[in-house]
Amino acid sequence: MDCKEIKEKLISCSGQMPESEEFASVKEHLAVCPNCRQEWEAYAGIFAGIVQVMEDSAAKASPSPHAWADIKGRIAVNPRRISTFVAIKSKVARFAKGFWLRPVWQKAVSVASVAAIIAALLITQLTVVLSPAAVIARAQEAATEVNSYHVTQTRSYADDDWVMRQEIDYVMPDRMKLVRYDDDVKSMEARYIGSNRYSWTSETGLWELDSGDWSPQSIGEMSQGLMQLGAITQIRVLPDEVVDVVSCVHYEATFNPSDPVFYVSLMREVIKVENDPDEIEFYQKEIERSEQMIAEGAEVPDETVVMNYWIGKDDYLVRQFHSVHSRQWQGKLQVATDTATYSQFNEPIEIEAPSM
């Protein structure tokens, strides 16, 4: 390889020389070429400057303490994780190629501008360096800023041909429309508007109105699913996937919903977002009861949920949940599969009272 090819190879290293056969010839070239060696040392210094800029940015940023703390930790432990994203950005590659043509002393004074470009690009793709816990924290924040969305939910059982589907629209803060289908036949519809609930069933074919202290948004699987994620300590990271043309991170979690340890964690997640003192008191009593079960070594039912989550990489909005719930029920194994797919975030959705 000539000097130009060597320098293009070095650009992809982002400051750290890989231990591989591919770069053996690069190391040999640096040993005999003072010019390339000087530029490599300058570039390594530039990357160190980029890392420092990212650390400084993380230290001063305020949006999500959990996310920024995780970024700082990832940079400190393994800065090459950042280069995974940097290497594929053509804008940075073009800038870097021109950068190599400058004398070493000019490169040294340009560290800040290189770092600024790369840092700006990285800020738009923080999921490259965020852990699942940090992504989930951002997803929980993003969910609070959504004013409307649509959910398609399905449920089926392994030993039954029956399939239930629900089409749900939400408009914050207090409107929801839910239409249920059993085997593609409409069986029920409910509309929540403020304190009023309008309900229709295929059995009567009539609308009924009753009032109460409804909280329709709490029915949605988005908030419940995110609470579950926050309570799970072991999350498996799977390859990114595209859901409805949106690039998403993909996580898988396995847990026992009947395990009092998990239940305690879940109740603590619920308390974080609960404002009603009576509800908080109830959840705290549930925690105390579960902790007593743990202390007494109570038998835990054999039950397993394998939950998959897809979260948008750019906006951190949940795009899909998919769970397989296995348990012993009335002497036999029951397996239920649930899927919830989200769309129409912040789009205009009309939910009006039906004609009575």
Coordinates of C-alpha atoms in Angstrom, one line a residue:
M1 CA 0.0 0.0 0.0
D2 CA 1.1 3.6 -0.7
C3 CA 1.0 6.5 1.7
K4 CA -2.5 7.6 0.5
E5 CA -4.0 4.1 1.1
I6 CA -2.2 3.9 4.5
K7 CA -3.7 7.2 5.6
E8 CA -7.2 6.2 4.5
K9 CA -6.8 3.0 6.6
L10 CA -5.7 5.1 9.6
I11 CA -8.8 7.3 9.4
S12 CA -11.0 4.3 10.2
C13 CA -9.0 3.5 13.3
S14 CA -10.2 6.6 15.2
G15 CA -7.1 6.8 17.3
Q16 CA -6.5 3.2 18.2
M17 CA -4.7 0.7 16.0
P18 CA -6.6 -2.6 15.7
E19 CA -4.8 -5.8 16.5
S20 CA -5.5 -7.7 13.3
E21 CA -3.7 -9.1 10.3
E22 CA -5.3 -6.4 8.1
F23 CA -3.4 -3.7 9.9
A24 CA -0.1 -5.6 10.1
S25 CA 1.1 -4.0 6.9
V26 CA 0.0 -0.6 8.2
K27 CA 2.2 -1.0 11.3
E28 CA 5.1 -2.1 9.1
H29 CA 4.7 1.0 6.9
L30 CA 4.6 3.4 9.9
A31 CA 7.9 1.9 11.2
V32 CA 9.7 3.0 8.0
C33 CA 7.7 6.2 7.0
P34 CA 8.3 9.2 9.3
N35 CA 5.7 11.3 7.5
C36 CA 2.9 8.8 7.9
R37 CA 4.0 8.1 11.5
Q38 CA 3.8 11.8 12.4
E39 CA 0.4 12.2 10.9
W40 CA -0.8 9.0 12.7
E41 CA 0.4 10.5 16.0
A42 CA -1.3 13.8 15.2
Y43 CA -4.6 11.9 14.4
A44 CA -4.4 9.8 17.5
G45 CA -4.1 13.1 19.5
I46 CA -7.1 14.5 17.6
F47 CA -9.2 11.5 18.6
A48 CA -8.2 12.0 22.2
G49 CA -9.4 15.5 21.9
I50 CA -12.7 14.4 20.5
V51 CA -13.1 12.0 23.4
Q52 CA -12.4 14.9 25.8
V53 CA -14.9 17.1 24.0
M54 CA -17.6 14.4 24.4
E55 CA -16.7 14.0 28.0
D56 CA -17.0 17.8 28.6
S57 CA -20.3 17.9 26.7
A58 CA -21.6 15.0 28.8
A59 CA -20.6 16.7 32.0
K60 CA -22.4 19.9 31.1
A61 CA -25.5 18.5 29.4
S62 CA -28.8 18.4 31.4
P63 CA -31.5 16.5 29.4
S64 CA -31.1 13.0 30.9
P65 CA -28.7 12.4 33.8
H66 CA -28.9 8.7 33.4
A67 CA -28.2 8.9 29.6
W68 CA -25.3 11.3 29.9
A69 CA -23.7 9.4 32.8
D70 CA -23.8 6.3 30.6
I71 CA -22.2 8.1 27.7
K72 CA -19.3 9.3 29.9
G73 CA -18.8 5.8 31.2
R74 CA -18.8 4.3 27.7
I75 CA -16.3 6.8 26.5
A76 CA -14.0 6.2 29.4
V77 CA -14.1 2.4 29.2
N78 CA -14.2 1.9 25.4
P79 CA -13.8 5.0 23.2
R80 CA -13.7 2.9 20.0
R81 CA -17.4 2.4 20.3
I82 CA -17.7 6.0 19.2
S83 CA -15.7 5.3 16.0
T84 CA -18.3 2.7 14.9
F85 CA -20.6 5.6 14.0
V86 CA -17.9 8.1 13.0
A87 CA -16.3 5.8 10.4
I88 CA -19.5 5.5 8.3
K89 CA -20.2 9.2 8.1
S90 CA -19.1 10.5 4.7
K91 CA -19.1 14.1 5.9
V92 CA -16.4 13.3 8.5
A93 CA -14.5 11.1 6.0
R94 CA -14.3 13.9 3.5
F95 CA -13.2 16.4 6.1
A96 CA -10.6 13.9 7.4
K97 CA -9.2 13.2 4.0
G98 CA -8.6 16.9 3.5
F99 CA -7.3 17.2 7.0
W100 CA -4.5 14.8 6.2
L101 CA -3.1 17.2 3.6
R102 CA -2.4 19.9 6.2
P103 CA 0.9 20.1 8.1
V104 CA 0.9 18.6 11.5
W105 CA 1.0 21.9 13.3
Q106 CA -2.2 23.1 11.5
K107 CA -3.9 19.9 12.5
A108 CA -3.2 20.4 16.2
V109 CA -5.0 23.8 16.2
S110 CA -8.0 22.3 14.4
V111 CA -8.9 19.6 17.0
A112 CA -11.8 21.6 18.2
S113 CA -13.4 22.0 14.8
V114 CA -13.1 18.3 14.0
A115 CA -14.5 17.4 17.4
A116 CA -17.4 19.8 16.9
I117 CA -18.4 18.1 13.6
I118 CA -18.2 14.6 15.0
A119 CA -19.8 15.5 18.3
A120 CA -22.7 17.2 16.5
L121 CA -23.3 14.0 14.4
L122 CA -23.0 11.8 17.5
I123 CA -25.6 13.8 19.4
T124 CA -28.2 12.8 16.8
Q125 CA -27.4 9.1 17.2
L126 CA -26.9 8.7 20.9
T127 CA -28.1 5.1 20.8
V128 CA -24.7 4.1 19.4
V129 CA -23.2 4.6 22.8
L130 CA -26.2 4.3 25.2
S131 CA -26.9 1.3 27.3
P132 CA -30.4 -0.3 27.3
A133 CA -31.1 1.4 30.7
A134 CA -30.2 4.8 29.2
V135 CA -32.3 4.2 26.1
I136 CA -35.2 3.1 28.2
A137 CA -34.9 6.2 30.4
R138 CA -35.0 8.4 27.2
A139 CA -38.0 6.3 25.9
Q140 CA -39.9 7.0 29.2
E141 CA -39.1 10.7 28.8
A142 CA -40.2 10.7 25.1
A143 CA -43.5 9.0 26.0
T144 CA -44.5 11.9 28.2
E145 CA -44.2 14.3 25.3
V146 CA -46.5 12.4 23.0
N147 CA -49.9 14.1 22.5
S148 CA -51.6 11.4 20.4
Y149 CA -50.9 8.0 19.0
H150 CA -52.5 4.8 17.6
V151 CA -51.9 1.2 18.9
T152 CA -52.8 -2.1 17.2
Q153 CA -52.8 -4.9 19.8
T154 CA -53.3 -8.6 19.1
R155 CA -53.5 -11.6 21.4
S156 CA -53.5 -15.3 20.6
Y157 CA -53.0 -18.7 22.3
A158 CA -50.9 -21.6 21.2
D159 CA -53.7 -24.2 21.6
D160 CA -56.5 -22.1 20.2
D161 CA -57.4 -20.6 16.8
W162 CA -59.0 -17.6 18.4
V163 CA -57.3 -14.2 17.8
M164 CA -58.3 -10.9 19.5
R165 CA -57.3 -7.6 18.0
Q166 CA -57.8 -4.1 19.5
E167 CA -57.4 -0.8 17.6
I168 CA -56.8 2.0 20.1
D169 CA -56.5 5.8 19.6
Y170 CA -55.3 8.1 22.3
V171 CA -55.5 11.9 22.5
M172 CA -54.0 13.4 25.6
P173 CA -55.0 14.0 28.3
D174 CA -58.3 12.2 28.6
R175 CA -59.6 10.8 25.3
M176 CA -59.4 7.2 24.0
K177 CA -61.2 5.1 21.5
L178 CA -61.0 1.3 21.7
V179 CA -62.4 -1.1 19.2
R180 CA -62.1 -4.8 19.8
Y181 CA -62.4 -7.6 17.2
D182 CA -62.7 -11.3 17.9
D183 CA -61.6 -13.3 14.9
D184 CA -62.0 -10.1 12.8
V185 CA -65.6 -9.6 13.9
K186 CA -66.2 -6.3 15.8
S187 CA -67.4 -7.3 19.3
M188 CA -67.0 -4.1 21.4
E189 CA -66.2 -0.4 21.2
A190 CA -65.5 2.1 24.0
R191 CA -64.9 5.8 23.9
Y192 CA -63.5 7.7 26.9
I193 CA -64.0 11.5 26.9
G194 CA -63.2 13.1 30.1
S195 CA -65.2 11.5 32.9
N196 CA -67.6 9.9 30.5
R197 CA -67.3 6.4 29.0
Y198 CA -69.5 5.4 26.0
S199 CA -69.6 1.7 25.4
W200 CA -71.1 -0.5 22.7
T201 CA -71.3 -4.3 22.4
S202 CA -72.3 -6.5 19.5
E203 CA -74.8 -8.3 21.9
T204 CA -77.0 -5.2 22.4
G205 CA -76.0 -3.1 19.4
L206 CA -76.7 0.0 21.6
W207 CA -74.5 2.7 23.2
E208 CA -74.5 3.1 26.9
L209 CA -73.1 6.0 28.9
D210 CA -71.6 5.9 32.4
S211 CA -69.4 8.3 34.3
G212 CA -66.4 7.7 36.6
D213 CA -62.8 8.5 37.4
W214 CA -61.4 7.1 34.2
S215 CA -57.7 7.2 33.3
P216 CA -57.8 5.9 29.7
Q217 CA -54.2 6.4 28.9
S218 CA -53.1 4.0 31.7
I219 CA -54.8 1.3 29.7
G220 CA -52.2 1.7 26.9
E221 CA -49.4 -0.8 26.7
M222 CA -46.8 1.9 26.0
S223 CA -46.7 3.2 29.6
Q224 CA -47.2 -0.3 31.1
G225 CA -44.5 -1.8 28.9
L226 CA -42.0 0.9 29.7
M227 CA -42.6 0.4 33.4
Q228 CA -41.9 -3.3 32.9
L229 CA -38.7 -2.5 31.1
G230 CA -37.6 -0.2 34.0
A231 CA -38.1 -3.1 36.4
I232 CA -36.0 -5.6 34.5
T233 CA -32.4 -5.9 35.3
Q234 CA -31.2 -8.3 32.6
I235 CA -31.9 -7.1 29.1
R236 CA -30.4 -8.7 26.0
V237 CA -29.3 -6.4 23.1
L238 CA -30.2 -7.7 19.7
P239 CA -29.3 -6.4 16.2
D240 CA -31.1 -3.2 15.1
E241 CA -34.2 -3.6 13.0
V242 CA -36.6 -1.5 10.9
V243 CA -40.2 -1.2 12.1
D244 CA -42.5 0.7 9.7
V245 CA -39.5 2.3 8.0
V246 CA -38.1 3.5 11.3
S247 CA -34.7 2.3 12.4
C248 CA -35.0 0.8 15.9
V249 CA -32.9 -0.7 18.7
H250 CA -34.1 -4.2 19.6
Y251 CA -34.1 -5.5 23.2
E252 CA -35.2 -8.8 24.6
A253 CA -36.0 -9.4 28.3
T254 CA -37.0 -12.6 30.1
F255 CA -38.7 -12.5 33.5
N256 CA -41.2 -14.1 35.8
P257 CA -44.1 -11.7 36.4
S258 CA -45.1 -13.7 39.6
D259 CA -41.6 -13.4 41.1
P260 CA -41.9 -11.0 44.1
V261 CA -38.5 -9.6 43.4
F262 CA -39.7 -8.5 39.9
Y263 CA -43.0 -7.3 41.4
V264 CA -41.2 -5.1 43.9
S265 CA -39.1 -3.5 41.2
L266 CA -42.2 -2.9 39.0
M267 CA -44.2 -1.3 41.9
R268 CA -41.2 1.1 42.5
E269 CA -41.3 2.0 38.8
V270 CA -45.1 2.7 39.1
I271 CA -44.6 4.9 42.1
K272 CA -42.2 7.1 40.2
V273 CA -45.0 8.2 37.9
E274 CA -48.0 8.1 40.3
N275 CA -49.3 11.3 41.8
D276 CA -52.3 10.0 43.9
P277 CA -51.2 9.6 47.5
D278 CA -53.8 6.8 48.0
E279 CA -52.4 4.9 45.1
I280 CA -48.8 5.4 46.3
E281 CA -49.8 4.1 49.7
F282 CA -51.4 1.0 48.1
Y283 CA -48.2 0.3 46.0
Q284 CA -46.0 0.7 49.0
K285 CA -48.1 -1.8 50.9
E286 CA -47.7 -4.2 47.9
I287 CA -44.0 -3.7 48.1
E288 CA -44.0 -4.5 51.9
R289 CA -46.1 -7.6 51.2
S290 CA -43.8 -8.8 48.5
E291 CA -40.7 -8.2 50.5
Q292 CA -42.3 -10.3 53.3
M293 CA -42.8 -13.1 50.8
I294 CA -39.2 -12.8 49.7
A295 CA -38.0 -13.0 53.4
E296 CA -40.1 -16.0 54.0
G297 CA -38.9 -17.8 50.9
A298 CA -42.3 -18.1 49.4
E299 CA -42.7 -20.5 46.4
V300 CA -42.7 -18.7 43.1
P301 CA -45.1 -19.9 40.4
D302 CA -43.5 -21.3 37.3
E303 CA -44.2 -18.5 34.8
T304 CA -42.1 -16.9 32.1
V305 CA -42.5 -13.9 29.9
V306 CA -40.1 -13.3 26.9
M307 CA -40.6 -9.6 25.9
N308 CA -39.1 -8.0 22.8
Y309 CA -39.1 -4.2 22.4
W310 CA -38.3 -2.0 19.4
I311 CA -37.5 1.6 20.2
G312 CA -36.8 4.3 17.6
K313 CA -33.1 5.3 17.4
D314 CA -33.8 8.9 16.5
D315 CA -36.8 9.8 18.7
Y316 CA -36.8 7.0 21.3
L317 CA -40.5 6.3 20.8
V318 CA -41.6 2.7 21.3
R319 CA -42.6 1.2 18.0
Q320 CA -43.5 -2.3 19.0
F321 CA -43.8 -4.7 21.9
H322 CA -44.0 -8.5 21.4
S323 CA -44.3 -10.9 24.3
V324 CA -44.7 -14.7 24.8
H325 CA -46.2 -15.6 28.2
S326 CA -45.9 -19.2 29.3
R327 CA -47.5 -20.5 32.5
Q328 CA -49.1 -23.6 34.0
W329 CA -52.9 -23.0 34.1
Q330 CA -55.4 -25.6 35.3
G331 CA -52.9 -28.4 34.9
K332 CA -51.6 -27.6 31.4
L333 CA -49.1 -25.3 29.8
Q334 CA -50.7 -22.1 28.5
V335 CA -48.8 -19.9 26.0
A336 CA -50.2 -16.5 25.1
T337 CA -48.6 -14.2 22.5
D338 CA -49.2 -10.4 22.6
T339 CA -48.1 -7.8 20.1
A340 CA -48.6 -4.0 20.3
T341 CA -47.6 -1.8 17.3
Y342 CA -47.5 2.0 17.7
S343 CA -48.0 4.6 15.0
Q344 CA -49.4 8.1 14.2
F345 CA -47.4 9.8 16.9
N346 CA -48.7 13.4 17.4
E347 CA -50.9 13.2 14.4
P348 CA -54.5 14.7 14.4
I349 CA -56.9 12.1 15.8
E350 CA -60.6 12.9 16.4
I351 CA -62.5 11.1 19.2
E352 CA -66.0 12.3 19.5
A353 CA -69.0 11.1 21.5
P354 CA -71.3 8.7 19.6
S355 CA -74.9 9.5 18.6
M356 CA -77.0 7.9 21.4

